[in-house]
Amino acid sequence: MNDTVFALSTPVGGAITIMRISGPDSRALLQMFFTGRIEHRRVSYGRIVDDKGETVDHCTAVFFSAPYSYTGEDMAEIFTHGSYAVAKRLTEMLAASGLAVQAEPGEFTKRAYLNGKMDLAQAEAVMDLISSTAERQRRAAQLQLEGRLSAMIGGIYDRVKASCALLSAAMDDDTDEIEYDEHAASAETALIKADIDRMIEGGMRAKVLREGARIAIIGSPNVGKSSLLNALICRERSIVTNIPGTTRDTVEESADIDGIPVVFIDTAGIHETSDTVEKLGIERSEREKENADMVLLLIDGSRSISEEDCAIIKGLDTQQNRKILVLITKSDLPQLVEADAEAFCGLDAMRISSLTGEGMTELKKRIAAAIAPDERDPALTNTRHIALLEQAAKRLGAASEMLKNGETDIAFLEMRAAMDDIAAVTGREDPSEDLINSVFAGFCVGK
Ligand code: GDP
């Protein structure tokens, strides 16, 4: 790990290419190839020269003395012209120097983590920030990078640790001098679990920032699903016809709704059929309906509610933690369906017309309100973090029950295991090498 490493941090082909170097020989390497001044955090102009004294490029370079750098080590960044030939030459010179080797993907950030510059969750936020495309994704990554999530996780870890310490002291006490209140301990453990559950719940909403919200458009044939999808993405994509059952499989389209990446799924008309191809499509749309973060249920306003519509409404599991919005379509035609909420089992309902665009602005607003995460708290967007915290919550729930029953020994083991799960989110308390490697495996070279 003490090797000096180098990597291009920008794709070659732009106006400027950045070569990064990190490790104890960074200064020596700069002295070897760069003619400018080398001073901590000072940008200087100079030339890159090879061992024969030939100029390879004119460039600027900056040097950072350890520990005041991104990685916490001595570091240098060289800004050359964005030429493939220059980049290739400089790479060859660095490799041939014998002082440095090519960096692995994510190695600079990994070193920053190992040198205590940031924790694992912050390192992951670097990657999220780089890959963010929508504004809210950027904001969530920024909060995580600033350590707000880490602070929250740290608070929870400390509470479990304190509970463990109390329990451990009581278990070690042969004289019975320490009074341990199992019921109070059980209640505190249940409280910590509830706090973690709340974070996970918020995280489920925030996950849409990373993966995009999945919104299923469902309804019987010909209610206007494909037309709505086209209106939402402003493009002709699904086949719109007046023959029922033409959208045989599901169609997916991405859009940006109020800074949130959204995937709309136009499901095949859900209805009884004997056609096998259509049947497959319908089965898939049933699945989509289950997996979606939000469901738009379409009812054709220009005809009376059919038995089929009723069956679809009854088939919706309103208990699930996701939003359902009823859209009464074709509002430009004479309306036979009342936009009466009670008719739709207490579900929110509104009228739209994909033809005239009536209600579309309001619809987008309602979609954003339904899926937008709460931005007051740092968001739990990472599936690795969510999985670890789910496991910790499960263990704490079990421990709380065990404490209530006086099973302190096994409760202690569960709580210790929960501590390890929580610690693995930020990588505090000696994380395993496997964990570290798996986190950085997804990084790009030069980061
Ligand atoms: P799907 O089977 O649910 O996907 O329905 P389509 O989107 O294919 O639409 C079925 C028929 O309804 C087509 O003839 C559309 O032109 C028509 N339609 C869809 N939306 C509207 C609307 O807002 N107003 C009117 N007047 N017709 C619509």
Short mmCIF file of N, CA, C and O and ligand atoms in Angstrom, two decimals, residues 220-227 239-242 247 330 332-333 353-355, ligand 1:
data_model
loop_
_atom_site.label_atom_id
_atom_site.label_comp_id
_atom_site.label_asym_id
_atom_site.label_seq_id
_atom_site.Cartn_x
_atom_site.Cartn_y
_atom_site.Cartn_z
N SER A 220 -57.62 -1.25 -17.66
CA SER A 220 -58.09 -2.18 -18.68
C SER A 220 -57.72 -1.67 -20.08
O SER A 220 -57.31 -0.52 -20.23
N PRO A 221 -57.86 -2.52 -21.08
CA PRO A 221 -57.47 -2.14 -22.44
C PRO A 221 -58.21 -0.88 -22.89
O PRO A 221 -59.37 -0.68 -22.53
N ASN A 222 -57.48 -0.05 -23.64
CA ASN A 222 -58.09 1.11 -24.29
C ASN A 222 -58.46 2.28 -23.38
O ASN A 222 -59.14 3.19 -23.82
N VAL A 223 -58.01 2.25 -22.12
CA VAL A 223 -58.32 3.39 -21.24
C VAL A 223 -57.42 4.58 -21.52
O VAL A 223 -57.69 5.68 -21.07
N GLY A 224 -56.31 4.34 -22.28
CA GLY A 224 -55.43 5.45 -22.63
C GLY A 224 -54.06 5.38 -21.97
O GLY A 224 -53.40 6.40 -21.78
N LYS A 225 -53.58 4.15 -21.68
CA LYS A 225 -52.28 4.01 -21.01
C LYS A 225 -51.13 4.45 -21.91
O LYS A 225 -50.27 5.23 -21.49
N SER A 226 -51.12 3.93 -23.12
CA SER A 226 -50.03 4.28 -24.03
C SER A 226 -50.04 5.76 -24.34
O SER A 226 -48.99 6.41 -24.41
N SER A 227 -51.25 6.31 -24.51
CA SER A 227 -51.35 7.75 -24.80
C SER A 227 -50.79 8.58 -23.64
O SER A 227 -50.10 9.57 -23.85
N ILE A 239 -47.39 1.91 -28.93
CA ILE A 239 -48.32 1.89 -30.07
C ILE A 239 -49.69 2.29 -29.55
O ILE A 239 -50.20 1.67 -28.63
N VAL A 240 -50.24 3.34 -30.09
CA VAL A 240 -51.58 3.76 -29.66
C VAL A 240 -52.59 3.30 -30.71
O VAL A 240 -52.48 3.65 -31.88
N THR A 241 -53.53 2.49 -30.31
CA THR A 241 -54.56 2.05 -31.26
C THR A 241 -55.90 2.01 -30.53
O THR A 241 -55.94 2.11 -29.32
N ASN A 242 -56.96 1.86 -31.31
CA ASN A 242 -58.23 1.69 -30.63
C ASN A 242 -58.69 0.23 -30.61
O ASN A 242 -59.83 -0.07 -30.35
N THR A 247 -51.01 -3.30 -26.50
CA THR A 247 -49.74 -3.21 -25.78
C THR A 247 -49.53 -4.55 -25.10
O THR A 247 -49.97 -4.79 -24.01
N LYS A 330 -59.35 10.88 -20.62
CA LYS A 330 -60.14 11.42 -21.73
C LYS A 330 -61.11 12.51 -21.27
O LYS A 330 -62.29 12.52 -21.65
N ASP A 332 -61.42 15.33 -22.17
CA ASP A 332 -61.92 16.17 -23.28
C ASP A 332 -63.23 15.64 -23.84
O ASP A 332 -63.95 16.33 -24.55
N LEU A 333 -63.55 14.38 -23.53
CA LEU A 333 -64.81 13.78 -24.01
C LEU A 333 -65.88 13.93 -22.91
O LEU A 333 -65.54 14.12 -21.74
N SER A 353 -56.45 14.56 -19.61
CA SER A 353 -56.62 14.25 -21.02
C SER A 353 -55.24 14.24 -21.66
O SER A 353 -54.54 15.24 -21.65
N SER A 354 -54.85 13.09 -22.17
CA SER A 354 -53.55 13.00 -22.83
C SER A 354 -53.61 13.73 -24.17
O SER A 354 -52.60 14.16 -24.71
N LEU A 355 -54.84 13.87 -24.69
CA LEU A 355 -55.02 14.50 -26.00
C LEU A 355 -54.79 16.00 -25.90
O LEU A 355 -54.01 16.57 -26.66
P1 GDP B 1 -54.30 1.63 -23.90
O1 GDP B 1 -54.82 0.40 -24.54
O2 GDP B 1 -54.79 1.75 -22.50
O3 GDP B 1 -52.82 1.80 -23.99
O4 GDP B 1 -54.99 2.88 -24.65
P2 GDP B 1 -54.42 3.79 -25.83
O5 GDP B 1 -53.49 4.79 -25.31
O6 GDP B 1 -53.95 2.90 -26.93
O7 GDP B 1 -55.74 4.57 -26.24
C1 GDP B 1 -56.92 3.92 -26.66
C2 GDP B 1 -57.76 4.89 -27.49
O8 GDP B 1 -58.17 5.99 -26.69
C3 GDP B 1 -57.01 5.48 -28.69
O9 GDP B 1 -57.88 5.56 -29.77
C4 GDP B 1 -56.61 6.86 -28.21
O10 GDP B 1 -56.47 7.78 -29.23
C5 GDP B 1 -57.77 7.21 -27.31
N1 GDP B 1 -57.35 8.16 -26.24
C6 GDP B 1 -56.36 8.01 -25.35
N2 GDP B 1 -56.29 9.10 -24.54
C7 GDP B 1 -57.24 9.96 -24.94
C8 GDP B 1 -57.68 11.27 -24.52
O11 GDP B 1 -57.14 11.88 -23.56
N3 GDP B 1 -58.72 11.83 -25.16
C9 GDP B 1 -59.34 11.21 -26.20
N4 GDP B 1 -60.36 11.82 -26.78
N5 GDP B 1 -58.97 9.99 -26.65
C10 GDP B 1 -57.94 9.36 -26.04
#
